[in-house]
Amino acid sequence: MQVTSAGQRGIVIAVDLGDERRPLDPELDEFESLVLATGASIVGRVIQRRDAVDPATLVGSGKAHAIAEMLHEYGANLVLVLNDLRPRQRKNLERIVPVPIVDRTMVILDVFARHARSREGKLQVELAQLRYRQSNLIGVGADLSRLGGGIGTRGPGETKLEVDRRRIQQRISVLRDQLERVRKQRATRRQARRDEPLVALVGYTNVGKSSLLNALARSDAFVADQPFATLDPTVRRVFLRERQYVRMVDTVGFITDLPKDLVAAFRATLEELQDADVLVHVTDASTSDRERQEHAVVALVRDLGLDKKRRIDVFNKIDKVTNAANVPGAISVSARTGAGLDALRTAIAKSLR
Ligand SMILES: Nc1nc2c(ncn2[C@@H]2O[C@H](COP(=O)(O)OP(=O)(O)OP(=O)(O)O)[C@@H](O)[C@H]2O)c(=O)[nH]1
Ligand SMILES: [Mg+2]
């Protein structure tokens, strides 16, 4: 179930609250790369500086009308909103701006929907999407109309929404049952492979976890310069040193304010991390956004109850930085050039003793 699709032309809207602790730029950049990962293109951008969001329409109502005019001018058929959108704001905004209004959570869910490969991954994403719609009083109309030939219709009316709600609830129960079954199978498979220690790669999305796994295991897990290339956990056998191997699992990347329906949906997948003997926390040494990303990961690791585990901090992509910050205890590597990989193998071996 995808909300956006190739050929969609979107206008990105953001309200800048001027919070110094939360500068808009990195969040906006990240949002736009998420949007591009859905296949939609960005044809315009509206940033409104305000002290608070407008409770009725998010942006001021004058701005909302200006956006409606921009839609015509730019031939846009989608509005993408960075800020959290309350159901009432969405509804009011939809009246003024008559195209689908998609918020950050929906964008992330959409990227997940595109990238899910396994049956469990697909079920998890669909469940998260429906739960999000349910809690935000969005009908299924937009998606169904897309299947029937293009999004671009208005949201459903009141009675239709009632019907939608019932259908959503029914579908959610079906998905839960199916997930339950898939998970039982996975648990049985997992039991069978408990011989070698398990090392889990964790980290923000797009930092190079899959690339690192490939470099260490000489394998070819999917790598792409876009958020959430990996959704399904991938396990590879990695050589550490003479007669010592580990299993290394690469899993879904983290992101700031990961939608809670997604965390819930992916909890079971992330639970694989509970079995890990060591966590390897990968960060991207080359991004100016490193600190914010690191905080998000540390918070999620804590939420998942993994903060008691042994952890190795790794700075990846050092080939891209001229003078890499020397953080004590952290290991600098490049999945691309192979620099630092031996030091990482040694550190993992040491941590397992
Ligand atoms: N220059 C450089 N680029 C790298 C390095 N490692 C990964 N990349 C690039 O970074 C991008 C993301 O790499 P992935 O391995 O897909 O990252 P990931 O952490 O698995 O990302 P998700 O699965 O999307 O969360 C790709 O374009 C890689 O080619 C590195 O050491 N140096
Ligand atoms: Mg990956």
JSON list of N, CA, C and O in Angstrom, two decimals, residues 74-102:
[
{"chain": "A", "resi": 74, "resn": "TYR", "atom": "N", "xyz": [2.77, 25.14, -10.34]},
{"chain": "A", "resi": 74, "resn": "TYR", "atom": "CA", "xyz": [3.86, 24.17, -10.46]},
{"chain": "A", "resi": 74, "resn": "TYR", "atom": "C", "xyz": [3.39, 22.82, -10.99]},
{"chain": "A", "resi": 74, "resn": "TYR", "atom": "O", "xyz": [4.16, 21.90, -11.15]},
{"chain": "A", "resi": 75, "resn": "GLY", "atom": "N", "xyz": [2.09, 22.71, -11.22]},
{"chain": "A", "resi": 75, "resn": "GLY", "atom": "CA", "xyz": [1.55, 21.42, -11.65]},
{"chain": "A", "resi": 75, "resn": "GLY", "atom": "C", "xyz": [1.78, 20.33, -10.61]},
{"chain": "A", "resi": 75, "resn": "GLY", "atom": "O", "xyz": [2.08, 19.19, -10.95]},
{"chain": "A", "resi": 76, "resn": "ALA", "atom": "N", "xyz": [1.65, 20.71, -9.35]},
{"chain": "A", "resi": 76, "resn": "ALA", "atom": "CA", "xyz": [1.90, 19.73, -8.28]},
{"chain": "A", "resi": 76, "resn": "ALA", "atom": "C", "xyz": [0.61, 18.99, -7.94]},
{"chain": "A", "resi": 76, "resn": "ALA", "atom": "O", "xyz": [-0.49, 19.52, -8.12]},
{"chain": "A", "resi": 77, "resn": "ASN", "atom": "N", "xyz": [0.74, 17.76, -7.48]},
{"chain": "A", "resi": 77, "resn": "ASN", "atom": "CA", "xyz": [-0.45, 16.99, -7.12]},
{"chain": "A", "resi": 77, "resn": "ASN", "atom": "C", "xyz": [-0.33, 16.32, -5.76]},
{"chain": "A", "resi": 77, "resn": "ASN", "atom": "O", "xyz": [-0.97, 15.32, -5.48]},
{"chain": "A", "resi": 78, "resn": "LEU", "atom": "N", "xyz": [0.53, 16.87, -4.93]},
{"chain": "A", "resi": 78, "resn": "LEU", "atom": "CA", "xyz": [0.78, 16.27, -3.63]},
{"chain": "A", "resi": 78, "resn": "LEU", "atom": "C", "xyz": [1.39, 17.33, -2.73]},
{"chain": "A", "resi": 78, "resn": "LEU", "atom": "O", "xyz": [2.18, 18.14, -3.19]},
{"chain": "A", "resi": 79, "resn": "VAL", "atom": "N", "xyz": [0.99, 17.31, -1.45]},
{"chain": "A", "resi": 79, "resn": "VAL", "atom": "CA", "xyz": [1.62, 18.22, -0.50]},
{"chain": "A", "resi": 79, "resn": "VAL", "atom": "C", "xyz": [2.24, 17.39, 0.61]},
{"chain": "A", "resi": 79, "resn": "VAL", "atom": "O", "xyz": [1.62, 16.47, 1.14]},
{"chain": "A", "resi": 80, "resn": "LEU", "atom": "N", "xyz": [3.50, 17.68, 0.90]},
{"chain": "A", "resi": 80, "resn": "LEU", "atom": "CA", "xyz": [4.24, 16.88, 1.88]},
{"chain": "A", "resi": 80, "resn": "LEU", "atom": "C", "xyz": [4.60, 17.77, 3.05]},
{"chain": "A", "resi": 80, "resn": "LEU", "atom": "O", "xyz": [5.25, 18.80, 2.87]},
{"chain": "A", "resi": 81, "resn": "VAL", "atom": "N", "xyz": [4.16, 17.39, 4.24]},
{"chain": "A", "resi": 81, "resn": "VAL", "atom": "CA", "xyz": [4.32, 18.25, 5.40]},
{"chain": "A", "resi": 81, "resn": "VAL", "atom": "C", "xyz": [5.34, 17.69, 6.37]},
{"chain": "A", "resi": 81, "resn": "VAL", "atom": "O", "xyz": [5.22, 16.55, 6.80]},
{"chain": "A", "resi": 82, "resn": "LEU", "atom": "N", "xyz": [6.34, 18.49, 6.68]},
{"chain": "A", "resi": 82, "resn": "LEU", "atom": "CA", "xyz": [7.38, 18.04, 7.61]},
{"chain": "A", "resi": 82, "resn": "LEU", "atom": "C", "xyz": [6.88, 17.93, 9.05]},
{"chain": "A", "resi": 82, "resn": "LEU", "atom": "O", "xyz": [7.15, 16.97, 9.75]},
{"chain": "A", "resi": 83, "resn": "ASN", "atom": "N", "xyz": [6.12, 18.92, 9.49]},
{"chain": "A", "resi": 83, "resn": "ASN", "atom": "CA", "xyz": [5.69, 18.95, 10.90]},
{"chain": "A", "resi": 83, "resn": "ASN", "atom": "C", "xyz": [4.60, 17.92, 11.18]},
{"chain": "A", "resi": 83, "resn": "ASN", "atom": "O", "xyz": [3.93, 17.46, 10.27]},
{"chain": "A", "resi": 84, "resn": "ASP", "atom": "N", "xyz": [4.46, 17.60, 12.46]},
{"chain": "A", "resi": 84, "resn": "ASP", "atom": "CA", "xyz": [3.35, 16.72, 12.84]},
{"chain": "A", "resi": 84, "resn": "ASP", "atom": "C", "xyz": [2.04, 17.40, 12.48]},
{"chain": "A", "resi": 84, "resn": "ASP", "atom": "O", "xyz": [1.89, 18.61, 12.66]},
{"chain": "A", "resi": 85, "resn": "LEU", "atom": "N", "xyz": [1.12, 16.61, 12.01]},
{"chain": "A", "resi": 85, "resn": "LEU", "atom": "CA", "xyz": [-0.15, 17.17, 11.56]},
{"chain": "A", "resi": 85, "resn": "LEU", "atom": "C", "xyz": [-1.26, 16.52, 12.36]},
{"chain": "A", "resi": 85, "resn": "LEU", "atom": "O", "xyz": [-1.40, 15.30, 12.38]},
{"chain": "A", "resi": 86, "resn": "ARG", "atom": "N", "xyz": [-2.06, 17.32, 13.04]},
{"chain": "A", "resi": 86, "resn": "ARG", "atom": "CA", "xyz": [-3.18, 16.76, 13.79]},
{"chain": "A", "resi": 86, "resn": "ARG", "atom": "C", "xyz": [-4.31, 16.49, 12.80]},
{"chain": "A", "resi": 86, "resn": "ARG", "atom": "O", "xyz": [-4.40, 17.15, 11.77]},
{"chain": "A", "resi": 87, "resn": "PRO", "atom": "N", "xyz": [-5.19, 15.53, 13.14]},
{"chain": "A", "resi": 87, "resn": "PRO", "atom": "CA", "xyz": [-6.28, 15.19, 12.21]},
{"chain": "A", "resi": 87, "resn": "PRO", "atom": "C", "xyz": [-7.08, 16.42, 11.77]},
{"chain": "A", "resi": 87, "resn": "PRO", "atom": "O", "xyz": [-7.43, 16.57, 10.60]},
{"chain": "A", "resi": 88, "resn": "ARG", "atom": "N", "xyz": [-7.32, 17.32, 12.72]},
{"chain": "A", "resi": 88, "resn": "ARG", "atom": "CA", "xyz": [-8.13, 18.49, 12.39]},
{"chain": "A", "resi": 88, "resn": "ARG", "atom": "C", "xyz": [-7.38, 19.42, 11.41]},
{"chain": "A", "resi": 88, "resn": "ARG", "atom": "O", "xyz": [-7.97, 19.97, 10.48]},
{"chain": "A", "resi": 89, "resn": "GLN", "atom": "N", "xyz": [-6.09, 19.57, 11.63]},
{"chain": "A", "resi": 89, "resn": "GLN", "atom": "CA", "xyz": [-5.30, 20.41, 10.74]},
{"chain": "A", "resi": 89, "resn": "GLN", "atom": "C", "xyz": [-5.29, 19.81, 9.33]},
{"chain": "A", "resi": 89, "resn": "GLN", "atom": "O", "xyz": [-5.41, 20.51, 8.34]},
{"chain": "A", "resi": 90, "resn": "ARG", "atom": "N", "xyz": [-5.16, 18.51, 9.28]},
{"chain": "A", "resi": 90, "resn": "ARG", "atom": "CA", "xyz": [-5.14, 17.86, 7.97]},
{"chain": "A", "resi": 90, "resn": "ARG", "atom": "C", "xyz": [-6.46, 18.11, 7.24]},
{"chain": "A", "resi": 90, "resn": "ARG", "atom": "O", "xyz": [-6.48, 18.48, 6.07]},
{"chain": "A", "resi": 91, "resn": "LYS", "atom": "N", "xyz": [-7.54, 17.94, 7.98]},
{"chain": "A", "resi": 91, "resn": "LYS", "atom": "CA", "xyz": [-8.86, 18.10, 7.39]},
{"chain": "A", "resi": 91, "resn": "LYS", "atom": "C", "xyz": [-9.07, 19.52, 6.86]},
{"chain": "A", "resi": 91, "resn": "LYS", "atom": "O", "xyz": [-9.51, 19.73, 5.73]},
{"chain": "A", "resi": 92, "resn": "ASN", "atom": "N", "xyz": [-8.73, 20.49, 7.70]},
{"chain": "A", "resi": 92, "resn": "ASN", "atom": "CA", "xyz": [-8.90, 21.89, 7.30]},
{"chain": "A", "resi": 92, "resn": "ASN", "atom": "C", "xyz": [-8.02, 22.24, 6.11]},
{"chain": "A", "resi": 92, "resn": "ASN", "atom": "O", "xyz": [-8.43, 22.94, 5.19]},
{"chain": "A", "resi": 93, "resn": "LEU", "atom": "N", "xyz": [-6.81, 21.74, 6.16]},
{"chain": "A", "resi": 93, "resn": "LEU", "atom": "CA", "xyz": [-5.87, 22.03, 5.08]},
{"chain": "A", "resi": 93, "resn": "LEU", "atom": "C", "xyz": [-6.33, 21.41, 3.77]},
{"chain": "A", "resi": 93, "resn": "LEU", "atom": "O", "xyz": [-6.23, 22.00, 2.70]},
{"chain": "A", "resi": 94, "resn": "GLU", "atom": "N", "xyz": [-6.90, 20.21, 3.88]},
{"chain": "A", "resi": 94, "resn": "GLU", "atom": "CA", "xyz": [-7.40, 19.53, 2.69]},
{"chain": "A", "resi": 94, "resn": "GLU", "atom": "C", "xyz": [-8.52, 20.32, 2.01]},
{"chain": "A", "resi": 94, "resn": "GLU", "atom": "O", "xyz": [-8.69, 20.22, 0.80]},
{"chain": "A", "resi": 95, "resn": "ARG", "atom": "N", "xyz": [-9.26, 21.08, 2.82]},
{"chain": "A", "resi": 95, "resn": "ARG", "atom": "CA", "xyz": [-10.34, 21.88, 2.23]},
{"chain": "A", "resi": 95, "resn": "ARG", "atom": "C", "xyz": [-9.78, 22.98, 1.36]},
{"chain": "A", "resi": 95, "resn": "ARG", "atom": "O", "xyz": [-10.35, 23.35, 0.34]},
{"chain": "A", "resi": 96, "resn": "ILE", "atom": "N", "xyz": [-8.65, 23.53, 1.78]},
{"chain": "A", "resi": 96, "resn": "ILE", "atom": "CA", "xyz": [-8.05, 24.65, 1.04]},
{"chain": "A", "resi": 96, "resn": "ILE", "atom": "C", "xyz": [-7.14, 24.15, -0.08]},
{"chain": "A", "resi": 96, "resn": "ILE", "atom": "O", "xyz": [-7.10, 24.72, -1.16]},
{"chain": "A", "resi": 97, "resn": "VAL", "atom": "N", "xyz": [-6.44, 23.10, 0.23]},
{"chain": "A", "resi": 97, "resn": "VAL", "atom": "CA", "xyz": [-5.45, 22.56, -0.71]},
{"chain": "A", "resi": 97, "resn": "VAL", "atom": "C", "xyz": [-5.94, 21.19, -1.18]},
{"chain": "A", "resi": 97, "resn": "VAL", "atom": "O", "xyz": [-5.74, 20.19, -0.51]},
{"chain": "A", "resi": 98, "resn": "PRO", "atom": "N", "xyz": [-6.63, 21.13, -2.31]},
{"chain": "A", "resi": 98, "resn": "PRO", "atom": "CA", "xyz": [-7.37, 19.91, -2.66]},
{"chain": "A", "resi": 98, "resn": "PRO", "atom": "C", "xyz": [-6.53, 18.80, -3.29]},
{"chain": "A", "resi": 98, "resn": "PRO", "atom": "O", "xyz": [-6.85, 18.28, -4.34]},
{"chain": "A", "resi": 99, "resn": "VAL", "atom": "N", "xyz": [-5.45, 18.42, -2.63]},
{"chain": "A", "resi": 99, "resn": "VAL", "atom": "CA", "xyz": [-4.67, 17.27, -3.08]},
{"chain": "A", "resi": 99, "resn": "VAL", "atom": "C", "xyz": [-4.32, 16.46, -1.83]},
{"chain": "A", "resi": 99, "resn": "VAL", "atom": "O", "xyz": [-4.46, 16.97, -0.72]},
{"chain": "A", "resi": 100, "resn": "PRO", "atom": "N", "xyz": [-3.86, 15.23, -1.99]},
{"chain": "A", "resi": 100, "resn": "PRO", "atom": "CA", "xyz": [-3.48, 14.45, -0.81]},
{"chain": "A", "resi": 100, "resn": "PRO", "atom": "C", "xyz": [-2.41, 15.16, 0.00]},
{"chain": "A", "resi": 100, "resn": "PRO", "atom": "O", "xyz": [-1.46, 15.70, -0.56]},
{"chain": "A", "resi": 101, "resn": "ILE", "atom": "N", "xyz": [-2.59, 15.15, 1.30]},
{"chain": "A", "resi": 101, "resn": "ILE", "atom": "CA", "xyz": [-1.63, 15.77, 2.20]},
{"chain": "A", "resi": 101, "resn": "ILE", "atom": "C", "xyz": [-0.95, 14.66, 2.99]},
{"chain": "A", "resi": 101, "resn": "ILE", "atom": "O", "xyz": [-1.60, 13.88, 3.67]},
{"chain": "A", "resi": 102, "resn": "VAL", "atom": "N", "xyz": [0.34, 14.62, 2.83]},
{"chain": "A", "resi": 102, "resn": "VAL", "atom": "CA", "xyz": [1.09, 13.50, 3.36]},
{"chain": "A", "resi": 102, "resn": "VAL", "atom": "C", "xyz": [2.08, 14.02, 4.39]},
{"chain": "A", "resi": 102, "resn": "VAL", "atom": "O", "xyz": [2.82, 14.96, 4.12]}
]
